[in-house]
Coordinates of C-alpha atoms and ligand atoms in Angstrom, one line a residue:
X695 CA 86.8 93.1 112.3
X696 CA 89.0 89.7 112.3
X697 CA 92.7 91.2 111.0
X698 CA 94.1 93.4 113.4
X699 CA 92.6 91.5 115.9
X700 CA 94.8 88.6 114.9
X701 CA 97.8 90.2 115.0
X702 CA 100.3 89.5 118.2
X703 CA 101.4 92.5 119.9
X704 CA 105.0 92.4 120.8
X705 CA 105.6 96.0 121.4
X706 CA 106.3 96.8 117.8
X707 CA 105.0 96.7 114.2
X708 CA 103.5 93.8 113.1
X709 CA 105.9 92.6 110.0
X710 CA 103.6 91.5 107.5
X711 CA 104.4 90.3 104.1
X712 CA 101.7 91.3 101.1
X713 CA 101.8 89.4 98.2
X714 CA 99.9 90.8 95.1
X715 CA 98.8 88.9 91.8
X716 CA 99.0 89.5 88.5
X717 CA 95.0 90.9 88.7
X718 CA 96.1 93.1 91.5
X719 CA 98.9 94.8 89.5
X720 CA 97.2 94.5 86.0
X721 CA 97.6 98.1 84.9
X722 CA 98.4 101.7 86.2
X723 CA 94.7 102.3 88.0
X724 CA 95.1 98.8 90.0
X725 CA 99.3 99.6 90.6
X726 CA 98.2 102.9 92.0
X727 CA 95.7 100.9 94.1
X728 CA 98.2 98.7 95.4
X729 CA 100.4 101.7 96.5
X730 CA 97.6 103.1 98.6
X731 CA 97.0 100.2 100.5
X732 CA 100.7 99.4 101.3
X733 CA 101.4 103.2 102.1
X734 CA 98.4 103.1 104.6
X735 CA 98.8 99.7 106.0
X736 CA 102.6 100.8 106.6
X737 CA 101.7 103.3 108.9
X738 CA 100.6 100.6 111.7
X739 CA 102.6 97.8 109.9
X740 CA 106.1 96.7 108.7
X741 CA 105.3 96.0 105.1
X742 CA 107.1 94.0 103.1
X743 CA 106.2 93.7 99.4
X744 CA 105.9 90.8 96.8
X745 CA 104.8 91.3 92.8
X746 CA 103.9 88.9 90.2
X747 CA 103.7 90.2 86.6
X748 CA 101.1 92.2 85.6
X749 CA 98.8 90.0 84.6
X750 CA 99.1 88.3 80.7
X751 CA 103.0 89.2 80.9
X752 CA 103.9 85.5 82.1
X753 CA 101.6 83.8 79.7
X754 CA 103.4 86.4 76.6
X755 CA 106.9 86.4 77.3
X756 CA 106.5 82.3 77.3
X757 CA 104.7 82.2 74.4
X758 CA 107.2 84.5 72.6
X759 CA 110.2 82.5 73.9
X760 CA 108.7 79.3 72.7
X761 CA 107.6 80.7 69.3
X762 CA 111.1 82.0 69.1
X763 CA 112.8 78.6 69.8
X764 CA 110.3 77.6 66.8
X765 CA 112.6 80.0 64.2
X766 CA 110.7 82.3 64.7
X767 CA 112.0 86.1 64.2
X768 CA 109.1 88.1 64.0
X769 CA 106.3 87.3 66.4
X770 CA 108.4 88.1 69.6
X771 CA 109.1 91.5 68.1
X772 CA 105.7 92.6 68.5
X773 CA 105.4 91.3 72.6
X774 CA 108.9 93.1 73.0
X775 CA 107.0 96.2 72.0
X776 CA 104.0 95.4 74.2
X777 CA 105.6 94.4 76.9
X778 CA 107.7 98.4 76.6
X779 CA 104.1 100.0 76.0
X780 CA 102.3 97.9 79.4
X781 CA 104.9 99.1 81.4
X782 CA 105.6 102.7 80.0
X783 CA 102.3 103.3 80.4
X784 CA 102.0 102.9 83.5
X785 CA 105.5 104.9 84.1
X786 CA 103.7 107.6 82.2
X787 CA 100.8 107.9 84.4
X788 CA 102.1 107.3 87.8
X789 CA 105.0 108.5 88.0
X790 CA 106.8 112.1 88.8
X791 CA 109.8 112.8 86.4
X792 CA 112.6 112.2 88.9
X793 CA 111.2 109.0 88.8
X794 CA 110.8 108.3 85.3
X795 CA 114.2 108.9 85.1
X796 CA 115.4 106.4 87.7
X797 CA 113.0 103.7 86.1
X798 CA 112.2 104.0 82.9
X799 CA 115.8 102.9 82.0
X800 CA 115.8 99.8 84.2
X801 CA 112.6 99.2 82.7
X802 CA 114.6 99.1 79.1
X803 CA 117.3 96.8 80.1
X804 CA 114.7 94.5 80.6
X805 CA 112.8 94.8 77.3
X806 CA 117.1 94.4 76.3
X807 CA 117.2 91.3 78.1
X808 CA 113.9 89.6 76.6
X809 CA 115.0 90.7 72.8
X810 CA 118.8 89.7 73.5
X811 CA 117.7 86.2 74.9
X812 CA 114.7 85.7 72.1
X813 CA 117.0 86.5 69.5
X814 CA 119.1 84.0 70.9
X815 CA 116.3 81.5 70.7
X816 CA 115.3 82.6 67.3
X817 CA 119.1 81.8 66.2
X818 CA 119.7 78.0 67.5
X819 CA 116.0 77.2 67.6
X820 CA 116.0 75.8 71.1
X821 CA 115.1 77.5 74.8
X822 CA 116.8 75.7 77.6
X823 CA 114.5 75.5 80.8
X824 CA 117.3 77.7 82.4
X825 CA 116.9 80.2 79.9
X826 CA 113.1 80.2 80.0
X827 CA 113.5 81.0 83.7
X828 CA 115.4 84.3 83.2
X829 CA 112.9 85.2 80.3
X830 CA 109.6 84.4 82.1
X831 CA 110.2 86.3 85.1
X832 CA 111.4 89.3 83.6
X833 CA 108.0 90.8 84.0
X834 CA 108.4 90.3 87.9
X835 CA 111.5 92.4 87.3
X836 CA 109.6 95.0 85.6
X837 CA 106.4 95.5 87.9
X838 CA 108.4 95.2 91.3
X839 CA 110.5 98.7 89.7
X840 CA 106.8 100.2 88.9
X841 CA 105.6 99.5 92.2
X842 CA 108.6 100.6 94.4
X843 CA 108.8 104.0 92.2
X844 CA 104.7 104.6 92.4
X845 CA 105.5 104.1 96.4
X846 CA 108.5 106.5 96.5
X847 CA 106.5 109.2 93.8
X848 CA 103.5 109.3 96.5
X849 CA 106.7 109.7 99.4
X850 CA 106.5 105.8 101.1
X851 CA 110.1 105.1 100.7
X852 CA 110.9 101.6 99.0
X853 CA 113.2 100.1 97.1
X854 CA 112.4 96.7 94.4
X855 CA 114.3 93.8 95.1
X856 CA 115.3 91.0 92.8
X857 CA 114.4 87.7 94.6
X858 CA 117.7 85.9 93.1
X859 CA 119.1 87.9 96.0
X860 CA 117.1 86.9 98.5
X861 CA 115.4 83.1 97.7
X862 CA 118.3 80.4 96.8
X863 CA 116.8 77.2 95.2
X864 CA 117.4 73.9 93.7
X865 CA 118.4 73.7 90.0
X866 CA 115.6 72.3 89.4
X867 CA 114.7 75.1 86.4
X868 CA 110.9 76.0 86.0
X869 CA 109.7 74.5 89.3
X870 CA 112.4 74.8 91.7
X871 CA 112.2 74.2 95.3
X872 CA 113.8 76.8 97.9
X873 CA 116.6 75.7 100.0
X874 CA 114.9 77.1 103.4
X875 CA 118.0 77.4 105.8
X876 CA 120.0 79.7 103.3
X877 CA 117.2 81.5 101.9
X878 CA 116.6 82.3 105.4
X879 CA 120.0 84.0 106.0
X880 CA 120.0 85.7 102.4
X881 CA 116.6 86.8 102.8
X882 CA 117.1 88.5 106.5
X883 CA 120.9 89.9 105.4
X884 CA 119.4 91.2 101.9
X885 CA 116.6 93.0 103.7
X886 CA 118.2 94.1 106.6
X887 CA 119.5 97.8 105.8
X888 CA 116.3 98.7 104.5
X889 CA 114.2 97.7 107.1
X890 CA 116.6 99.2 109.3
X891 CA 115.8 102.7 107.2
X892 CA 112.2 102.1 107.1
X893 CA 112.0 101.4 103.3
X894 CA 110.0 99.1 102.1
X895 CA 111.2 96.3 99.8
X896 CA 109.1 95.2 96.4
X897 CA 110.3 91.5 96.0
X898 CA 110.0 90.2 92.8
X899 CA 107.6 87.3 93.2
X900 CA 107.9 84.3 91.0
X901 CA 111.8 83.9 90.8
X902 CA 114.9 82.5 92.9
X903 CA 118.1 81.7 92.3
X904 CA 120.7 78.5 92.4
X905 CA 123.6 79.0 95.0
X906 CA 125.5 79.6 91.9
X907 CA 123.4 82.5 91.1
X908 CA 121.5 81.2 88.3
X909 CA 117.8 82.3 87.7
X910 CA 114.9 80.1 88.3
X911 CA 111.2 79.7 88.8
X912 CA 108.8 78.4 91.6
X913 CA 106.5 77.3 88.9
X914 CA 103.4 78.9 87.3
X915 CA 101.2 80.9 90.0
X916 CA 104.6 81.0 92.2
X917 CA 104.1 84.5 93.7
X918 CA 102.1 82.7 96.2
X919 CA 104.7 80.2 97.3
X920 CA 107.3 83.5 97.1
X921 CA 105.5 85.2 99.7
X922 CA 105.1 83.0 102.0
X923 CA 108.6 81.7 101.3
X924 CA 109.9 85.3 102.3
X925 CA 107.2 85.3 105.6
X926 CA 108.6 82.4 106.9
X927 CA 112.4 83.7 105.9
X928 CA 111.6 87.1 108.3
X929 CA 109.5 85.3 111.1
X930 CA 107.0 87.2 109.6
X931 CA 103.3 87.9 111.8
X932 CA 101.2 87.3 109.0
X933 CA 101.4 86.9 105.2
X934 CA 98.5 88.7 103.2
X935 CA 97.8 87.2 99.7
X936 CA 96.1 90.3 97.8
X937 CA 94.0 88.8 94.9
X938 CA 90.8 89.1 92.5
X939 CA 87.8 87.7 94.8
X940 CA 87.1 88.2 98.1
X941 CA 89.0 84.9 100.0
X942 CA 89.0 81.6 99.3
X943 CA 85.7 80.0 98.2
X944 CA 83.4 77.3 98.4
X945 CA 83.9 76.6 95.2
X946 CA 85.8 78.0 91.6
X947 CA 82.9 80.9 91.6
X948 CA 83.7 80.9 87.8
X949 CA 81.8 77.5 88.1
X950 CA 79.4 78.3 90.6
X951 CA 78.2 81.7 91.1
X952 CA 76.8 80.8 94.6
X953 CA 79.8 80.0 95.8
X954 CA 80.9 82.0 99.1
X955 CA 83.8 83.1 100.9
X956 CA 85.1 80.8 103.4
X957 CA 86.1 83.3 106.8
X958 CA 88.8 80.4 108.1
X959 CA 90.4 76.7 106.6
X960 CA 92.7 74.9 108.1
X961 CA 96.5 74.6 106.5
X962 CA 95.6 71.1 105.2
X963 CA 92.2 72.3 103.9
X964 CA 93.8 74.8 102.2
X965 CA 97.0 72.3 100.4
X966 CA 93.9 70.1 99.7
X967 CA 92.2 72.9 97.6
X968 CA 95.1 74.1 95.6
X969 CA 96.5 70.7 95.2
X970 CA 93.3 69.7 93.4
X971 CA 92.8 72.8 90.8
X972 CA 92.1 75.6 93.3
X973 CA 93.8 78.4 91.8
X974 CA 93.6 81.0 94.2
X975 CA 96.6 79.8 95.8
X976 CA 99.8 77.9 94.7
X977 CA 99.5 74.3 95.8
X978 CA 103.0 74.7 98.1
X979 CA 102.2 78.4 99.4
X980 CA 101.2 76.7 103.2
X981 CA 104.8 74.8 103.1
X982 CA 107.0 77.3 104.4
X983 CA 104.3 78.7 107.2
X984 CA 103.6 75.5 108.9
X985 CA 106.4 75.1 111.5
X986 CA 106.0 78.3 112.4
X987 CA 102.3 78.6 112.4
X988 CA 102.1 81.5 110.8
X989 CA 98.5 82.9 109.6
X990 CA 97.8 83.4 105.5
X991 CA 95.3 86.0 104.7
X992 CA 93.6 86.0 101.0
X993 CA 92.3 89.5 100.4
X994 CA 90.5 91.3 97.6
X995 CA 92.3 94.4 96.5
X996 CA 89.7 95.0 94.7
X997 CA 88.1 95.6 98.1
X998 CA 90.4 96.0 100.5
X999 CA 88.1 96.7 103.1
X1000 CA 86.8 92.9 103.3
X1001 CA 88.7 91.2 106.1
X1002 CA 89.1 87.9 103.5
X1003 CA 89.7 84.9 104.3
X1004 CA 92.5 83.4 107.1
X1005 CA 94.4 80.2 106.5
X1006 CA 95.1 79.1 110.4
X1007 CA 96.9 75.8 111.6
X1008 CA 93.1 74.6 112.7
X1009 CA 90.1 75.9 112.0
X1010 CA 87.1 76.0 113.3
X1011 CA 84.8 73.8 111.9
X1012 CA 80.6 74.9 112.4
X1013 CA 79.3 71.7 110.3
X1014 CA 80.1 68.5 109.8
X1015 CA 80.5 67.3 106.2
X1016 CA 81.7 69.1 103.1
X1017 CA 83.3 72.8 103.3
X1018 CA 84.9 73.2 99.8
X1019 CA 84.7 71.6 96.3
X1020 CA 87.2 71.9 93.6
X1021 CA 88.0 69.9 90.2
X1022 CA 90.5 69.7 87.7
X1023 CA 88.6 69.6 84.5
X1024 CA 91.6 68.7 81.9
X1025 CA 92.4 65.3 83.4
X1026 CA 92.4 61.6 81.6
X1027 CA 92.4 57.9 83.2
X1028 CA 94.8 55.6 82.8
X1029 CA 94.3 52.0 83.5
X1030 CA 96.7 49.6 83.7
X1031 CA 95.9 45.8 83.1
X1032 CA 98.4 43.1 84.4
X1033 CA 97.8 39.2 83.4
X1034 CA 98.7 37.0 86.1
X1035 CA 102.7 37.2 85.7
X1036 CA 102.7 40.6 87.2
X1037 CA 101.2 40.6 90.8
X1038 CA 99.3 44.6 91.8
X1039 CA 102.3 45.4 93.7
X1040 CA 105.0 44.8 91.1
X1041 CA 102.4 46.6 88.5
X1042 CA 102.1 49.3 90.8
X1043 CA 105.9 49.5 92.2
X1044 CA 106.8 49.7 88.1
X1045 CA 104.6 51.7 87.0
X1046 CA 104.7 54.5 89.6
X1047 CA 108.7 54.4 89.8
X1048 CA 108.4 55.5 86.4
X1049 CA 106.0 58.1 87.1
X1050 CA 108.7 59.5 89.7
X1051 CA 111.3 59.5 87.4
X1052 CA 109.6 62.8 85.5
X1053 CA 108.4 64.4 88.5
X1054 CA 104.3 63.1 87.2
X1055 CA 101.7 63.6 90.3
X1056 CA 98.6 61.7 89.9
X1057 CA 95.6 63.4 90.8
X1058 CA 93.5 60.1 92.2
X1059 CA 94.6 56.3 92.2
X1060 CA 92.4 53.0 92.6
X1061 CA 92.6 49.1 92.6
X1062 CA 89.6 48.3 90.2
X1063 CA 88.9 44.9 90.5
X1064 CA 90.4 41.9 92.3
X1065 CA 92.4 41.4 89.2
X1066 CA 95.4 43.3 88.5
X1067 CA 93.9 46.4 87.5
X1068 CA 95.5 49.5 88.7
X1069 CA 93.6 52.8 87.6
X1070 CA 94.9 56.2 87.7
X1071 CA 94.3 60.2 86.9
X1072 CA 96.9 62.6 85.6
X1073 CA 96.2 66.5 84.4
X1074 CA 95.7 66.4 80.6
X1075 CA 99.4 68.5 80.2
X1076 CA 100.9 65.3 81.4
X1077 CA 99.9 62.9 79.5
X1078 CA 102.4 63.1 77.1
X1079 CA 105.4 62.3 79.4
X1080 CA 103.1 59.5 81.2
X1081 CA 102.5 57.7 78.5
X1082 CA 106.5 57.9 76.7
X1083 CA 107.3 56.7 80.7
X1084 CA 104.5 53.9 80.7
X1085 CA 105.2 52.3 77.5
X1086 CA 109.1 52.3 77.7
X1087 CA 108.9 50.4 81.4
X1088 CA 106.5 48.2 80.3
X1089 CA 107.5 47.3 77.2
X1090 CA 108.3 43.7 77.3
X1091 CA 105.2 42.8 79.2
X1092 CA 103.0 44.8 76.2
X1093 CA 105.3 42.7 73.3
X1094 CA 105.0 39.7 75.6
X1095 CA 100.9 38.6 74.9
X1096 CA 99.9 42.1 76.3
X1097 CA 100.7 40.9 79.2
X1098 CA 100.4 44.3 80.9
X1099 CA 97.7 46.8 78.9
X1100 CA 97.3 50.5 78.9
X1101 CA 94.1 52.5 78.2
X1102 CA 93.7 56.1 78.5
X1103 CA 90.1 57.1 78.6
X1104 CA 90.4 61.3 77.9
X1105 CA 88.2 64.5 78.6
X1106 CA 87.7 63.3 82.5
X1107 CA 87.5 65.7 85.8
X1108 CA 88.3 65.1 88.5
X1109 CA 86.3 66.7 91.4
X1110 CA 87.4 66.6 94.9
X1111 CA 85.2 67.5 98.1
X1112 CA 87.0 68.8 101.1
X1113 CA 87.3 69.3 105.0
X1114 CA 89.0 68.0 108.1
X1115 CA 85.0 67.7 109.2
X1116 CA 84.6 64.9 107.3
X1117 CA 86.6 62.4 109.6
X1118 CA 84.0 59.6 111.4
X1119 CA 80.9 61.3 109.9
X1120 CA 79.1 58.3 107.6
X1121 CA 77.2 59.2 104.2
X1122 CA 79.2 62.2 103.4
X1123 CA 80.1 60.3 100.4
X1124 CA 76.4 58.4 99.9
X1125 CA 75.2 62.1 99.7
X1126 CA 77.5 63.2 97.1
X1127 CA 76.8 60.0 95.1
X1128 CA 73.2 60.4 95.6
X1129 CA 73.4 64.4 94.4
X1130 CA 75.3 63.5 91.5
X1131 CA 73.1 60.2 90.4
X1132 CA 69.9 62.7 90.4
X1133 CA 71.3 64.5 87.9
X1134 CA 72.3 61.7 85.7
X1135 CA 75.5 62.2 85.9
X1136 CA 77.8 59.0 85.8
X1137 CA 80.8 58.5 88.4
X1138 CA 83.8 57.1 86.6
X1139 CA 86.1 56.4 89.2
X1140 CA 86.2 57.1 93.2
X1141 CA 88.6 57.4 95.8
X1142 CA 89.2 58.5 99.7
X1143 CA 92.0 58.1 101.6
X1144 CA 92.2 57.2 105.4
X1145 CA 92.6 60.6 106.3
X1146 CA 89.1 61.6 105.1
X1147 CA 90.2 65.0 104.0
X1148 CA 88.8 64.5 100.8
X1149 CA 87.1 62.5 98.8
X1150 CA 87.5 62.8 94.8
X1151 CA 85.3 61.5 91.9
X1152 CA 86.4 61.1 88.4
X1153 CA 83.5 62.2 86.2
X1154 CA 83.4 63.4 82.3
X1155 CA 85.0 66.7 81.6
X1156 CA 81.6 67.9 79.8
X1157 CA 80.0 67.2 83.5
X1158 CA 82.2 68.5 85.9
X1159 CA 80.3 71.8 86.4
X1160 CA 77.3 70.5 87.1
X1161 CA 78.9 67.4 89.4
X1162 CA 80.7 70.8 91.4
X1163 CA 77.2 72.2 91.6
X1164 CA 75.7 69.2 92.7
X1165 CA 77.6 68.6 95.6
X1166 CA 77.9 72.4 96.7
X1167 CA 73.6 72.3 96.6
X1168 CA 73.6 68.9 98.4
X1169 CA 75.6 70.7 101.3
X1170 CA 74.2 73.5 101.5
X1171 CA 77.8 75.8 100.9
X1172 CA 75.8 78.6 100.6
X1173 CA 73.7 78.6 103.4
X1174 CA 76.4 76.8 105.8
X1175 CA 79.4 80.1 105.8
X1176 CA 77.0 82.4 107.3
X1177 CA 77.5 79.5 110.5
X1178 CA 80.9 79.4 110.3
X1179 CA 81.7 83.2 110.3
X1180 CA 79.9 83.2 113.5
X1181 CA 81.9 80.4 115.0
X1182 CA 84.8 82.5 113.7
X1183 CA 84.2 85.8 115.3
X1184 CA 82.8 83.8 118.5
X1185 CA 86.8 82.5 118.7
X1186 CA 87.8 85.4 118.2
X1187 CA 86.0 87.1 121.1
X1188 CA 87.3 84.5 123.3
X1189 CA 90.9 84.6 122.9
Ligands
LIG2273 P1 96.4 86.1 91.3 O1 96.7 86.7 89.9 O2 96.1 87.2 92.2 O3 97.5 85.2 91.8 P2 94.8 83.9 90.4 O4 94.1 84.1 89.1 O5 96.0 83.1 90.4 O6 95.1 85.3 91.1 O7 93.8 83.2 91.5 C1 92.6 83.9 91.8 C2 91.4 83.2 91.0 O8 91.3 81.8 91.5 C3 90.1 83.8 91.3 O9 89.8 84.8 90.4 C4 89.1 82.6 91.0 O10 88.6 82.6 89.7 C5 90.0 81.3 91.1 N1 89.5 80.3 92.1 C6 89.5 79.0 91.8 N2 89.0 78.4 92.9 C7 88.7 79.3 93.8 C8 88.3 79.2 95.2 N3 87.9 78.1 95.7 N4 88.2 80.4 95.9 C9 88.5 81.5 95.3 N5 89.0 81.7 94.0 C10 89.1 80.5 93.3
LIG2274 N1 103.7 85.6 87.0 C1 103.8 84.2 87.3 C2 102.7 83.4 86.6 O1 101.9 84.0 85.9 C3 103.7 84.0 88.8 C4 102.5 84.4 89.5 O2 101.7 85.1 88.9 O3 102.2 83.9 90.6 O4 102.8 82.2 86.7
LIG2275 MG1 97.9 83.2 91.3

């Protein structure tokens, strides 16, 4: 019902870039499902295409790099003949032999690439991030060749498409940031020929470039952030996410198996949820879209036929109070204790300009007490760096009559309830409280900020899935989206 509807009629084709995940391109039956729905959406549409890695790929070739930086000189042999066998495999059962013979050789100077720069590794026993970058996106390389030869074997012309050509970034190797106004050009004057000639192009998600032509990455889960990246680069209508579940929750429904699909969120709903843990999206896939308003779709291609769910500038909010819950569950508290020669700001100021210094985002932050206790939460996978940062900036104070003390208390989640509903409506967060004191379970640490977009509770790891389930029965998620996809389709009628 809602998609077509949505998109603005300007005389021609709706241009409308589909991203697909890792899930969606996992092996030669899901590729082959990919290629039917681009070929028949691009009879009524001007596709454009963006791949991850079949899914497992990233996770190996990083693995394999990292063991190979170890001295390693065996391990990495065996992915370099998995990663030939995932892909032939799929060559082999998809594709005609004229084909084959265009691909299966670009396939192989990728497999060259991964042994030539894991040997290297292997050799002086280090892996550069700029290196790693090149290495962990080769598999984007090798499914965006699968999927443009499956297109052109069932006769949709298409061509794959290396995004260092088309997305210039920072060199800010394994989470670079895009450089908007010349990806813009690149992107259009990259693309332009083929859309001129009606083929399609298969980006390859994932990866950029420096304006020096140097590989990099968008950071894990970056295909996202790539398609929308490239949407916004072609003034695209819409971009279409293609995933494993139906839209974007209620809730993680590996956590909750009541969760339900959510038919609308708003843009900040939506940076809300993947900032906090949501991984169906990557937390800066909205960026790019916001000026220009353009509308994000997640879709199942699993089930293609399920209109999914539609990330808008505002949405339209059926019920007050709490539309989505997420959590990051490998999170730890740190607390920070300053005697009376370090006033809360200066503690503060010190500690998080150290914090900035490696990039760190804390997940939730709060003034404990009227002493100087400052109290914060990081992901688990951080706490490494934090803690190197911490003690080096505040090591005088600590030799000084622990004058400024650090406690990390481990194993803590952080679960965070969202919606731009919540604003001016009291007892949202007595309710939550309430649901999560009934079942015993203890709140470590609180916080909401003025916006009252969300409100996050620190809780043990070992209870975060029943804190999640808590608050998703308190507020009735389940029963409350059948409301909403009524208010949906009765703004739809109306426009
Ligand atoms: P892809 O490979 O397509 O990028 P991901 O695995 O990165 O897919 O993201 C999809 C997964 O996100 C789903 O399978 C689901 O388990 C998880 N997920 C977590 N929170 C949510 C949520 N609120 N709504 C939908 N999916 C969620
Ligand atoms: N393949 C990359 C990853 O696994 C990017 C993505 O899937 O979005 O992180
Ligand atoms: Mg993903």
């Amino acid at each position: 019902m809602v998609r077509e509807n949505l998109v603005p009629n300007k005389g021609k084709k709706p241009v409308i870039v589909m991203k697909f995940g890792g899930t969606s391109v996992g092996g030669a039956d899901r590729m082959k499902s990919v290629a039917e729905i681009v070929a028949d959406h691009a009879q009524r549409m001007e596709v454009v295409v963006v791949v991850s890695a079949m899914g497992g790929v990233t996770d190996m070739l990083i693995r394999a790099a990292n063991e190979a930086s170890q001295g390693d000189r065996e391990n990495w042999k065996n992915v370099r003949r998995e990663l030939a066998h995932r892909h032939r495999e799929v060559a082999d059962q998809l594709l005609k032999a004229a084909e084959q013979a265009t691909v299966l050789p670009r396939l192989a100077d990728a497999v060259t690439d991964f042994e030539n720069l894991c040997s290297g590794f292997s050799l002086v026993r280090e892996v550069t991030p700029r290196a790693m970058d090149t290495l962990s996106s080769l598999g984007e390389v090798m499914s965006a060749e699968l999927i443009a030869a499956i297109l052109r074997s069932r006769g949709t012309p298409a061509e794959a498409v290396d995004a260092t050509e088309v997305i210039v970034t920072d060199d800010h190797f394994g989470n670079a940031t895009p450089i908007f106004d010349e990806t813009n050009t690149k992107a259009r004057q990259r693309l332009a020929g083929l859309r001129r000639r009606g083929v399609i192009p298969v980006i390859t998600g994932f990866r950029g470039a420096t304006r020096s032509g140097a590989c990099t990455t968008l950071g894990r889960g970056g295909s996202d952030y790539s398609g929308t990246i490239v949407g916004a680069a072609l003034d695209a209508d819409e971009v279409w996410i293609w995933t494993d579940v139906d839209g974007v929750m209620t809730t993680d429904p590996r956590l909750v198996p009541e969760a339900r699909i959510l038919p609308e969120i708003s843009y900040r709903e939506a940076i809300e949820l993947s900032f906090f843990g949501a991984k169906v999206l990557h937390p800066k896939t909205i960026q790019p879209v916001m000026k220009k308003e353009i509308p994000v779709w997640i879709k199942n291609s699993f089930n293609p036929s399920c209109p999914g769910t539609c990330i808008v500038p505002s949405a339209t909010n059926s019920q007050k109070g709490v539309k989505a819950i997420t959590s990051v569950s490998k999170a730890d508290l740190i607390t920070l204790t300053g005697k009376e020669w370090l006033s809360f700001p200066q503690l503060a100021a010190k500690a998080f300009d150290s914090l900035s210094l490696d990039d760190i985002s804390t997940l939730m932050v709060t003034q404990s007490s009227a002493d100087n206790v400052l109290c914060f939460a990081v992901h688990d996978a951080d706490l490494r760096r934090v803690m190197a940062r911490l003690e080096k900036t505040f090591e005088l104070e600590m030799l000084h009559d622990d004058r400024v003390t650090i406690e990390v208390m481990p194993h803590v989640a952080i679960v965070v309830a969202i919606s731009e509903n919540m604003k001016g409506t009291p007892g949202i967060s007595g309710r939550a409280f309430g649901a999560l004191g009934k079942r015993g379970i203890n709140i470590i640490a609180i916080a909401q900020g003025s916006s009252e977009l969300s409100i996050s509770f620190a809780v043990r790891a070992a209870d975060v899935k029943d804190a999640v389930r808590a608050i998703h029965e308190e507020f009735k998620l389940k029963e409350s989206v059948a409301k909403s996809q009524e208010a949906v389709e009765g703004k739809l009628q109306s426009r």
